[in-house]
Every structure is written in C-alpha cells, then in structure tokens.
Amino acid sequence: MSPVLLMVIGLAIFAFGYFVYSRYLAKRVYKLDPAFTTPSHELEDGVDYVPTNKFILWGHHFTSVAGAAPIVGPAIAVIWGWLPAFLWVTIGTVFFAGMHDFGALWASSRNKGRSIGSLSERYIGKRGASLFLVVIFLLLLMVVAAFAVVIKNLLIGTPSSVIPTWGAILVALLVGLAIYKLKWPLIPVTIVAVVILYGLIVLGDRVPVVLPDSFLGMSPSTFWILTLFVYGAIASLLPVWVLLQPRDYINGVQLFVGLALLYGAVLIGALAAGGGHDIVAPMFNESPPAGTPSLVPLLFVTIACGAISGFHGVVSSGTSSKQLDTEPDARFVGYFGAVGEGLLSLGTILAVAAGFRTVAEWEEVYSAFGEGGVNAFVEGGGLLMQDGIVLPASLSATVLATMAVLFAATTMDTAMRLLRFVVQEFGESVKLKISKFPATLVVFVVGLGLTFSQGLEGGGGLRIWPLFGTTNQLLASLTLAIIAVILLRKRRNPWPALIPLVFVFVMSFWAAIEQLSGFTDPGNADWLLFGIDLVIIVASVWVAVEVLVAMRRAVKDPPEAPGADEEQVVQREEV
C-alpha cells in the first residue's frame, strides 16, 4: 500500500473529527457558551489562573499531553502490523480522545478549574475521590520517572539534540517576555522564535555535546536525570506565562513544522518514485516475534497517548482549564489538541512502516517486542526525509530527536506541576494546608527516589514503564465516567462518553490482570510492579462501583439545576 494513500485517509478522518464531530459535541453535548465567565477570569492570579490566547494555550496544552508517548506507543505497536495501529490511532482520536480531552476541559472550567480528581468528590463521592487521587498520583509519578529516563537516553544517544533542547528554554523565556510584557504581535514573534529554534537544531547537528564518562563526579545518566528534575521543579513553580506557556506554544509550532517536513517527505518521495514506493511493514503481522503479547488487549494500552490517554484529562483539568479565555475555546484547545497528537502518531506509523527500504530491514529492527520505539521513529523518519526532501541523514535525525526530547520534557515538567496540585489536594482532604514549595519538594524527592530506585542510571524509571499504558487507560475510563455522570445529571446525551468508557475500561482492566499474573512468574517475579498493579486494580474497581452508583443516582434524581449562564443559553435558544 502507498504511504501517501494511508496518509490521506488518516488526515481525512482527523478532518471529519474536528470539523464535524467536535462541532456536534460543542453544540449539542457540552453546549458551549461564549458568555460564561471562565475560571481564568473569575479567579485570575497571574500564576496558575491566567486568561490566555487560544493558540498559545493550545500549544501549551498539546505539547504537555503529547510527550514521547505518541511516538513510542505506535512505534512499538506496529509489530502487530500497521493496520491495527492505524485504526486505533484514527478512530481512537476522533471518537475517544477528542471527546475525553474536550470533556475534561469543559467539566473543569464549569467547576472553577478544579482537577478531575477533585471533581470526582462532587460527582462520585468522597471514597471515590480519594481512590481517584491515588490512581492519578501513581500515573503522574510514572510519567515523571519514565520520561526523565527517556529524555536522558535521547540526550546521550543523540548528542546533537542537547543544544536545541536547552536552547529552547531561553527562546521560550524571550517569547513569554515579548508577548506578555512587551505586548509584541504573536505572529512575528512566532516566526522569529521558530527560525531561532531551527537554527539551534542546525547548530546542534554540527556541535554535538557528549559528556565524559565522569562529569562533576557523576555519570552522564545521573547528571542528566538530576538536571531534568531540577529544571522540572523550577519550571513547575514559575508562573505559567514565564516559561510553560511560551515554550509549549513554540514546541507545538515546531512540531507542525516537523510533521510538515515528514508528511511532505512521504508525498515527494512517492511522487519521485513514480507512485511505486510502498509500505514495507506487514498490514497485519501473522507471525510476530516470539514473546510478543497478544494483540488484544495489549494494542489498546501500548498505544495510549495518540488514541486516548488519562493523562490528557489530568492536564485538561489541572492546568489548561485555569487558562481558558472563553468557553468556546475549549473545542480548539481540547479536541484539536487530541487531533494534534493523532497527527504525531500517524506520522510515527508512516515513519516506522514506510521508512525502511526493505522488509528485511524492518524485520531486523522489529526482531522482538519493544525493540521499536523512538529509535525506530528517528531512523525510519530520517530515511523518509532524506529520500523525500533530500535533508542530510544526520540533520534529519537531529530534527526528529529534538522533537521527541522537547515533547518529553514538556510532559515531564507539566506532570511535576500536576503532582504538586495532587499533593496539595490530598493535604486539603486531611485538613492540612501544604504550600507549593513543600509540595514541590515532596514531588522532587519521591520522583527522584523512584527513578533511582534501581540504580543511579535510572533503572527505576524504565522498570515502572510496563504499567504506564495500563494505568493511563484506566484513568481515561474513570475520567469518561465522571463526564458521563455530569451529562446524565444535566439530562444530556451520555452515549458519546459511555461507549468509549466501556470499551477502554474493559481493555485496560483486561491488560492489568494479564500483567498482574506476569509479575509473579517464577524466576522473573517483580513484586514492586505486582504491588503497584494490585493497588491500581483495586482502586479502579472500587471507583467503577462508585461510578455505577453515581450514574444510577443521576438518572433517578431530578435534573441538575442550571447555573445562570446555562439559563441564558436556554433563553437565547428559545429566542
């Protein structure tokens, strides 16, 4: 099959999702109101609650939720064949992720920017809320630990990405200053920033930074992990307009430039080959390597981000809802943010399925489950760009590696900020007020401890990775459950939330049970992961029971009384 045809089909599905389905959700399900006073205006504090231009907020939201997961997941999942991965990425983005991310953003903005964990107390109950916070805390802890190790590996494995990675922070600080303090126009600032960022990529390709075996008394791995945690802690404490917003916005623009190069390379390469360039990966791999787990249910947790992800709901309700300028912006920020991640996952599938010249080359990379990933994306995408747009192989690899590093870094520091919120919310639940500095210190120590739990090379971060996808999807199903309860209480159509809820919960719970038995294999037992998995399973089942009770109560009780803003919507519709 031609990669161009696959690309066009995927883009068409995403276009349908945004221009048709998200419009239906906005008008008929969520009933967005431009007159609604969002939390960013009602509670504006200049730190967390900041009214933000929707394009800047989209960049912050999208790059926070993207990270390296929409690259790693699809790149690994192609081992089952490109068709299952393609279908889950496209259908999952349109009908699952978009609805989930959009819904979490809307629900939080209607509740003063409260996090999805906090919302669970109102719509499910105190017991469900406490368990919900446990699942969220464990997921965010996995994100921080795992992504620190992923970034460290990329900085060491692709030293040409070091200069653009850290240079992007300076660019972001200048962008924040130009937009918020100097009030310069957004478009020229964006153009200049992107040009500088790509100039740093060219510089990094020419001047790779390789640390010696011992640097300041530490190995390169230990140094980079510590540096990343220090950076993440500082970034999580700064006002969002100083660093997080502008950096995420520029990274979002940079991603679309990178995707344009990748998609353009696919198109130009196919035309140059007379239309004869086909995908070399199998459509459906009937003979995967030994040790590869079953397609169902593992596909649906291997590809989490890029189809649907519980982490997105935490970001939507944890930071993005506090920066939403007007309620209608939620459609662009939430739903199109999910589409942006779907585009990244589609580009990854094209890179790892069509970026190798022969089937033998592809099979050599995919010789065992888990062998694909960021490296396969960088290698395959680099070959596509080299053949299609004649970009030198080393520069192509630097562009893609920098893209992956920057997104992983934005996810890591956002997760640290959200973990701080969770610690503070937990303190409130036990009548203990925890300020942001002690809360951040708790996050720093616990996250670093988990990452170094298996040694100073960061083995703990990688050890916990197998549970990341499963926990992520379980949390997504629980977030959809809260959205469904809210819709039921408002007497609105709950099926757009209920159908994804049932499917995702069944698949992720099934995967959690399968993994639980694997952690007790004689001679290969992993009791740390067994304990964490067991806690997640028990908490998820308990919350699911509480959700069923809440849904039944929502159906029987009188409809939730609309707020003044909703009454205005009703009056306008009647007129």
Coordinates of C-alpha atoms in Angstrom, one line a residue, residues 169-465:
I169 CA 14.2 27.2 27.2
L170 CA 15.9 30.5 26.5
V171 CA 13.8 31.0 23.4
A172 CA 10.7 30.3 25.4
L173 CA 11.6 32.8 28.1
L174 CA 12.1 35.5 25.5
V175 CA 8.8 34.7 23.8
G176 CA 7.0 35.0 27.1
L177 CA 8.6 38.4 27.7
A178 CA 7.8 39.6 24.2
I179 CA 4.2 38.6 24.3
Y180 CA 3.1 39.3 27.9
K181 CA 5.4 42.2 28.9
L182 CA 6.3 44.0 25.7
K183 CA 3.0 43.2 24.0
W184 CA 4.5 42.4 20.7
P185 CA 2.3 40.8 18.0
L186 CA 2.1 37.0 18.2
I187 CA 2.8 36.1 14.5
P188 CA 6.1 37.9 14.1
V189 CA 7.3 36.6 17.5
T190 CA 6.3 33.1 16.5
I191 CA 8.2 33.3 13.2
V192 CA 11.4 34.6 14.7
A193 CA 11.2 32.1 17.6
V194 CA 10.8 29.1 15.2
V195 CA 13.6 30.3 13.0
I196 CA 15.9 30.6 16.0
L197 CA 14.8 27.2 17.3
Y198 CA 15.6 25.5 13.9
G199 CA 18.9 27.5 13.8
L200 CA 19.7 25.8 17.2
I201 CA 18.9 22.4 15.6
V202 CA 21.4 23.1 12.8
L203 CA 24.0 24.2 15.3
G204 CA 23.3 21.2 17.5
D205 CA 23.8 18.9 14.4
R206 CA 27.2 20.5 13.8
V207 CA 28.2 20.7 17.5
P208 CA 27.0 17.6 19.3
V209 CA 27.5 17.6 23.1
V210 CA 29.0 14.4 24.5
L211 CA 29.6 14.3 28.2
P212 CA 32.7 12.4 29.5
D213 CA 32.3 9.2 31.5
S214 CA 32.6 11.1 34.7
F215 CA 31.1 14.7 34.8
L216 CA 31.1 16.6 38.1
G217 CA 31.6 13.2 39.8
M218 CA 28.6 11.7 38.1
S219 CA 27.9 9.5 35.1
P220 CA 26.2 11.2 32.2
S221 CA 23.0 9.4 33.0
T222 CA 22.9 10.5 36.6
F223 CA 23.8 14.1 35.7
W224 CA 21.1 14.4 33.1
I225 CA 18.4 12.9 35.3
L226 CA 19.3 15.3 38.2
T227 CA 19.4 18.3 35.9
L228 CA 16.0 17.4 34.4
F229 CA 14.4 17.1 37.9
V230 CA 15.9 20.4 39.0
Y231 CA 14.6 22.0 35.8
G232 CA 11.2 20.4 36.2
A233 CA 10.8 21.6 39.8
I234 CA 11.8 25.2 38.9
A235 CA 9.5 25.2 35.8
S236 CA 6.6 23.9 37.8
L237 CA 6.9 26.7 40.3
L238 CA 7.2 29.6 37.8
P239 CA 4.1 31.5 36.6
V240 CA 2.8 29.7 33.6
W241 CA 3.3 32.7 31.3
V242 CA 7.0 32.9 32.1
L243 CA 8.1 29.5 30.7
L244 CA 5.5 26.8 30.3
Q245 CA 3.0 28.6 28.0
P246 CA 5.5 30.1 25.6
R247 CA 7.8 27.0 25.5
D248 CA 4.9 24.7 24.8
Y249 CA 3.4 27.0 22.2
I250 CA 6.7 27.2 20.3
N251 CA 7.2 23.5 20.6
G252 CA 3.7 23.0 19.2
V253 CA 4.6 25.1 16.2
Q254 CA 7.9 23.3 15.8
L255 CA 6.1 20.0 15.8
F256 CA 3.8 21.0 13.0
V257 CA 6.9 22.2 11.0
G258 CA 8.5 18.8 11.7
L259 CA 5.3 17.0 10.7
A260 CA 5.0 19.0 7.6
L261 CA 8.6 18.0 6.7
L262 CA 7.8 14.4 7.4
Y263 CA 4.5 14.3 5.6
G264 CA 6.0 16.3 2.7
A265 CA 8.8 13.8 2.5
V266 CA 6.3 11.0 2.2
L267 CA 4.4 12.8 -0.6
I268 CA 7.5 14.0 -2.5
G269 CA 9.3 10.6 -2.1
A270 CA 6.3 8.7 -3.5
L271 CA 5.9 11.1 -6.5
A272 CA 9.6 10.9 -7.2
A273 CA 9.4 7.1 -7.2
G274 CA 6.5 7.2 -9.7
G275 CA 4.0 6.1 -7.1
G276 CA 5.8 2.8 -6.6
H277 CA 7.0 3.4 -3.0
D278 CA 5.1 1.1 -0.8
I279 CA 4.9 0.4 2.9
V280 CA 7.3 -2.4 3.8
A281 CA 5.8 -3.3 7.2
P282 CA 3.1 -6.0 7.1
M283 CA -0.5 -4.8 7.2
F284 CA -1.3 -7.5 9.8
N285 CA 1.7 -9.4 11.2
E286 CA 0.6 -13.0 11.4
S287 CA 4.0 -14.2 12.7
P288 CA 5.2 -11.7 15.2
P289 CA 8.5 -12.5 17.1
A290 CA 8.4 -14.9 19.9
G291 CA 7.4 -13.3 23.2
T292 CA 5.1 -10.7 21.6
P293 CA 2.0 -10.4 23.7
S294 CA -1.5 -10.8 22.2
L295 CA -2.9 -8.0 20.0
V296 CA -6.0 -7.8 22.2
P297 CA -5.9 -6.2 24.7
L298 CA -2.3 -5.0 24.6
L299 CA -2.6 -2.9 21.5
F300 CA -5.1 -0.6 23.3
V301 CA -2.7 0.1 26.2
T302 CA 0.5 0.1 24.2
I303 CA -0.9 3.0 22.1
A304 CA -2.3 5.2 24.9
C305 CA -1.3 8.7 24.0
G306 CA -2.2 9.1 20.4
A307 CA -5.5 7.4 20.8
I308 CA -6.8 8.1 24.3
S309 CA -4.9 8.9 27.5
G310 CA -6.0 9.5 31.0
F311 CA -3.0 11.9 31.4
H312 CA -4.8 14.2 29.0
G313 CA -7.7 14.6 31.3
V314 CA -5.4 15.5 34.2
V315 CA -3.7 18.2 32.1
S316 CA -7.0 19.5 30.7
S317 CA -8.5 19.8 34.2
G318 CA -5.2 20.6 36.1
T319 CA -3.7 23.4 34.1
S320 CA -5.5 24.2 30.8
S321 CA -8.9 24.8 32.3
K322 CA -7.3 27.5 34.5
Q323 CA -6.1 29.4 31.4
L324 CA -9.1 29.1 29.1
D325 CA -10.1 32.6 28.0
T326 CA -13.6 31.8 26.7
E327 CA -15.6 28.6 26.9
P328 CA -15.8 28.1 23.1
D329 CA -12.0 27.9 23.1
A330 CA -12.3 24.5 24.7
R331 CA -13.2 22.9 21.4
F332 CA -10.0 24.1 19.7
V333 CA -7.7 23.6 22.7
G334 CA -9.2 20.2 23.9
Y335 CA -10.4 18.4 20.8
F336 CA -7.8 19.8 18.3
G337 CA -5.1 19.1 20.9
A338 CA -6.1 15.4 20.7
V339 CA -6.1 15.7 16.9
G340 CA -2.6 17.1 17.0
E341 CA -1.4 14.1 19.0
G342 CA -3.2 11.9 16.5
L343 CA -1.2 13.6 13.7
L344 CA 2.0 12.8 15.5
S345 CA 1.0 9.2 16.0
L346 CA 0.1 8.9 12.3
G347 CA 3.4 10.4 11.3
T348 CA 5.1 7.8 13.6
I349 CA 3.3 5.0 11.9
L350 CA 4.3 6.3 8.5
A351 CA 7.9 6.6 9.6
V352 CA 8.3 3.1 11.1
A353 CA 6.1 1.3 8.5
A354 CA 7.5 3.0 5.3
G355 CA 10.8 4.5 6.5
F356 CA 12.7 1.3 5.8
R357 CA 13.7 0.3 2.3
T358 CA 13.1 -3.4 2.6
V359 CA 11.1 -5.9 4.6
A360 CA 14.4 -7.4 5.9
E361 CA 15.5 -4.1 7.3
W362 CA 12.1 -3.7 9.0
E363 CA 12.2 -7.2 10.5
E364 CA 15.7 -6.6 11.8
V365 CA 14.5 -3.6 13.8
Y366 CA 11.4 -5.4 14.9
S367 CA 13.1 -8.6 16.0
A368 CA 11.5 -8.6 19.4
F369 CA 8.6 -6.9 21.2
G370 CA 9.7 -3.5 22.5
E371 CA 12.6 -3.2 20.1
G372 CA 10.8 -0.4 18.1
G373 CA 10.3 2.9 19.7
V374 CA 11.9 6.4 19.5
N375 CA 15.0 5.0 17.8
A376 CA 12.8 3.3 15.1
F377 CA 11.0 6.6 14.6
V378 CA 14.2 8.6 14.3
E379 CA 15.8 6.1 11.9
G380 CA 12.7 5.5 9.7
G381 CA 11.6 9.1 9.7
G382 CA 15.2 10.3 9.0
L383 CA 15.4 8.0 5.9
L384 CA 12.0 9.3 4.7
M385 CA 13.1 12.9 5.0
Q386 CA 16.5 12.1 3.4
D387 CA 14.9 10.4 0.4
G388 CA 11.9 12.8 0.1
I389 CA 13.2 16.3 0.7
V390 CA 17.0 15.5 0.4
L391 CA 17.7 16.5 4.0
P392 CA 21.0 15.1 5.2
A393 CA 20.6 12.0 7.3
S394 CA 22.3 13.4 10.4
L395 CA 20.2 16.6 10.3
S396 CA 17.0 14.6 9.8
A397 CA 17.8 12.5 12.8
T398 CA 18.5 15.7 14.9
V399 CA 15.2 17.3 13.9
L400 CA 13.2 14.2 14.9
A401 CA 15.2 13.5 18.1
T402 CA 14.9 17.1 19.2
M403 CA 11.1 16.9 18.6
A404 CA 10.9 13.8 20.8
V405 CA 13.1 15.3 23.5
L406 CA 11.2 18.6 23.7
F407 CA 7.8 16.9 23.9
A408 CA 9.0 14.5 26.6
A409 CA 10.4 17.4 28.6
T410 CA 7.2 19.4 28.4
T411 CA 5.2 16.4 29.6
M412 CA 7.7 15.8 32.5
D413 CA 7.6 19.4 33.9
T414 CA 3.8 19.6 33.4
A415 CA 3.4 16.3 35.3
M416 CA 5.6 17.7 38.1
R417 CA 3.3 20.7 38.3
L418 CA 0.2 18.5 38.4
L419 CA 1.8 16.2 41.0
R420 CA 2.2 19.3 43.2
F421 CA -1.5 20.1 42.8
V422 CA -2.4 16.5 43.7
V423 CA -0.2 16.7 46.9
Q424 CA -1.9 19.9 47.8
E425 CA -5.4 18.5 47.2
F426 CA -4.5 15.5 49.3
G427 CA -3.4 17.8 52.1
E428 CA -6.7 19.6 51.9
S429 CA -8.6 16.3 52.1
V430 CA -7.0 15.7 55.5
K431 CA -7.3 19.3 56.7
L432 CA -3.6 20.1 56.1
K433 CA -2.6 23.2 54.1
I434 CA 0.5 22.5 52.0
S435 CA 2.1 25.4 50.2
K436 CA 3.6 25.0 46.7
F437 CA 7.2 24.8 47.8
P438 CA 6.9 21.9 50.3
A439 CA 4.5 20.1 47.8
T440 CA 7.1 20.5 45.0
L441 CA 9.8 19.2 47.3
V442 CA 7.7 16.1 48.0
V443 CA 7.3 15.5 44.3
F444 CA 11.0 16.1 43.7
V445 CA 12.2 13.6 46.3
V446 CA 9.6 10.9 45.6
G447 CA 10.0 11.1 41.8
L448 CA 13.8 11.1 42.0
G449 CA 13.7 8.2 44.5
L450 CA 11.6 6.1 42.2
T451 CA 13.8 6.9 39.2
F452 CA 17.0 5.9 41.1
S453 CA 15.4 3.0 42.9
Q454 CA 17.2 0.5 40.7
G455 CA 20.5 2.4 40.5
L456 CA 21.9 5.8 39.5
E457 CA 21.5 5.0 35.8
G458 CA 17.7 5.5 36.2
G459 CA 16.6 1.9 36.0
G460 CA 13.7 2.6 38.3
G461 CA 12.1 4.8 35.6
L462 CA 12.3 2.1 33.0
R463 CA 11.2 -0.6 35.4
I464 CA 7.9 1.0 36.0
W465 CA 7.1 1.7 32.3

